[in-house]
Each structure stands twice: as C-alpha cells, then as structure tokens.
C-alpha cells in the first residue's frame, strides 16, 4: 500500500482548499472551475474537490474527462485544452463546455453536436499576451461574429489564460480586456456573454489584492486548490494548505564517499558535463527515484540538512551528512513538489499513490 516511491496525497487538505477558495469567490459572485489536470485527473482528488463544494470541473485531457464520467461524476465538466479535430465526438459526448479559438474546430464541433442532437457550449479564448492559446484581440470580433452563427454550438462566454507559456503576469489591465470585449459583443451583435473566465491560479492574486476587474465571474483553478501554491508568482497562497501532495523515496545505498568523482570526466547520462566542488568526504544517500519519475529541480527535501546533489534516470543522490535525523538503508525521505515535479510524479506509472483522508 505505501511502497516507495510514492506520492502522499492529503485529500482532506485539498477538500478544505476547495471550500476556502469557493467561499472567498462566492462573496464576489465568481464561480470556480476546479481543475484536476495537475493531479492527472485522479478520481479521488476530483471527489475531494467536489466534496469541498465546487460544482464545475475542468481537465485538459478528454481521456481524464471520460474517466470521470465513467466513474459517475455528473458535474459540469470543461475541456480546457483546445479540442483536436479527431476527438470531437468524445468532446461533445462527455464534456459540457470546451475552450476554443479556431473557426474550423468550432464548425466541426457544431456539426458533431447536431449529429448527436446536442448543443455544445463553448468559451472563446482570447490571447491577452501570454502567446499560448486564444484569438488575438484584433481578430476577436471577426471570430465571434462567425461563431455566433454556428448551429449546434452555443457561445456562453469568453476567457483568457496567462502565466503558463510566456509567464505573463495577470494584471487589472490585461484581464479587463475581456470586459471590453464583452461590451463590444453586446454592442455589435446584441449578444450577452454570460461567462467571463478570467484565468487560472495565477489570476487569484488579483482577487486577494482587490485588483480583479468587476465582471470576471469565473476562474479555472488547479494548482491553488491541489497544492496551495502559485508557481507563476513563486508563492504559497497564505490562506490555503500547501504540501498536500509530497513525494516519498527510500534510501537504497548510504555511504561515505568523496564529493568529486574519481577519473576523467565525460558527459553524464543526459549529455551534460557535470562540475563538482570538493567538500571532502561526505555521507551520501542514493534514493530509488529518478528523472523518469519526477522533475528533480522541482524537489525540495522536507528533512532538514538534506541536500540534493544530482540524479540520473532511476537514482536520486543526496548529501545527508547534516541530516537532522539518523538515516539508514530503507529510511524514507519526504520532498516538497513544485508544479512541474508534481505533474511528473502524478503521471509516472512508477510512482505509487497513497491517500491520506477521513473522507
Ligand atoms: C491548466 C489550465 C488551468 C488551470 O491552471 P492552474 O495553474 O493549475 O490553476 C486553467 N485554464 C487552462 C486553459 C489550463 O490549461
């Protein structure tokens, strides 16, 4: 059950985060879509988020959404990644809403929805500067004009995403562009966009600083609920629980060794030429976890005095000379995971999952 390497997943803390965030947003008439993708669509995490009171769910993978439906979730589910032309049948069948930016895809979605006798809801994504998905501001009116005429598709709103690719920070100004477009849409087409989806975890900082433009009525939040962090701003969100998902790995070798390898130095397994500082003889632990399982640069040991010195595909090397507790072969060390490391650990088939919960 609790074999290592594993992630310990504290469902109670995740549930509480969902509740805290929901309560804060309820007060400002903002709906939260709980995003499960950084937990790899894990069904128990999904359940915890729903137990925390969040009704709308989101994931970037249609595969995860199908899994949720098969497990019996009847919540509204939003597909976050723009749909591929080859998956539209499943998108219409399993997702209630999808995010879109391409006319061709919208037209095909419409045809598929008509075929299935459904109306598929869409949110049009607007690129306010991060340069990932979304129609540019200048091309918006043209796209919305056409999108509003497609049978089988109902445009329920517009949205934006920043932080993820360009690292662009959300501001009052760039988020307000959505509200300008809402007004333009009303003026030009006499059409009311119901949902104005302001962004992801990174945008919650505007809410905390009272900088979120009035009229934004939806946020799509994953990292904040699941890990209590906001990697775009490099912060822990102070009113949420953090370290809800941690990595545990076991020691398989523990020896005193020199800190500089002996012999001529070539390239390591990943093509880099390593450099070493001579600190004399140190106590080194090898842990049975590696780059196949996590993003090593996103790990931080929670045991004081432990320092990560390197990793290969299946091994993690730590200097444990100054470790706060006595270690031996078989001892476990716990690590904090940042967004990228969590994503990799949750999707690696080599990493077990252990749930901490009273649910
Ligand atoms: C991943 C994603 C989110 C959620 O991001 P978090 O940083 O985990 O809150 C929201 N919207 C879109 C479009 C996404 O791809």
PDB file of C-alpha atoms in Angstrom, residues 35-41 58-69 77-84 87 90-91 94-95 343 347:
ATOM      1  CA  UNK A  35      -9.061  21.841 -12.420  1.00  0.00           C
ATOM      2  CA  UNK A  36      -7.803  18.333 -11.814  1.00  0.00           C
ATOM      3  CA  UNK A  37      -5.165  18.052 -14.530  1.00  0.00           C
ATOM      4  CA  UNK A  38      -2.142  18.668 -12.305  1.00  0.00           C
ATOM      5  CA  UNK A  39      -3.374  15.667 -10.329  1.00  0.00           C
ATOM      6  CA  UNK A  40      -3.510  13.679 -13.591  1.00  0.00           C
ATOM      7  CA  UNK A  41      -7.312  13.531 -13.449  1.00  0.00           C
ATOM      8  CA  UNK A  58     -12.108  21.060 -15.675  1.00  0.00           C
ATOM      9  CA  UNK A  59      -9.365  18.997 -17.252  1.00  0.00           C
ATOM     10  CA  UNK A  60      -7.095  19.415 -20.248  1.00  0.00           C
ATOM     11  CA  UNK A  61      -7.391  15.794 -21.414  1.00  0.00           C
ATOM     12  CA  UNK A  62     -10.542  14.286 -22.828  1.00  0.00           C
ATOM     13  CA  UNK A  63      -9.280  10.909 -21.569  1.00  0.00           C
ATOM     14  CA  UNK A  64      -9.486  12.145 -17.980  1.00  0.00           C
ATOM     15  CA  UNK A  65     -12.953  13.546 -18.592  1.00  0.00           C
ATOM     16  CA  UNK A  66     -14.192  10.204 -19.937  1.00  0.00           C
ATOM     17  CA  UNK A  67     -12.748   8.560 -16.815  1.00  0.00           C
ATOM     18  CA  UNK A  68     -14.691  10.990 -14.617  1.00  0.00           C
ATOM     19  CA  UNK A  69     -17.943  10.326 -16.473  1.00  0.00           C
ATOM     20  CA  UNK A  77     -17.080  19.428 -16.971  1.00  0.00           C
ATOM     21  CA  UNK A  78     -14.993  21.824 -19.046  1.00  0.00           C
ATOM     22  CA  UNK A  79     -12.372  20.642 -21.539  1.00  0.00           C
ATOM     23  CA  UNK A  80      -9.502  23.093 -21.099  1.00  0.00           C
ATOM     24  CA  UNK A  81      -7.182  22.229 -23.960  1.00  0.00           C
ATOM     25  CA  UNK A  82      -8.467  23.267 -27.371  1.00  0.00           C
ATOM     26  CA  UNK A  83     -10.120  20.174 -28.865  1.00  0.00           C
ATOM     27  CA  UNK A  84      -8.333  18.250 -31.636  1.00  0.00           C
ATOM     28  CA  UNK A  87     -11.633  13.897 -30.671  1.00  0.00           C
ATOM     29  CA  UNK A  90     -15.923  12.434 -27.398  1.00  0.00           C
ATOM     30  CA  UNK A  91     -15.794  16.150 -26.622  1.00  0.00           C
ATOM     31  CA  UNK A  94     -18.515  13.773 -22.486  1.00  0.00           C
ATOM     32  CA  UNK A  95     -17.718  17.465 -21.953  1.00  0.00           C
ATOM     33  CA  UNK A 343       2.804  16.820 -12.634  1.00  0.00           C
ATOM     34  CA  UNK A 347       1.695  10.897 -14.255  1.00  0.00           C
TER      35      UNK A 347
END
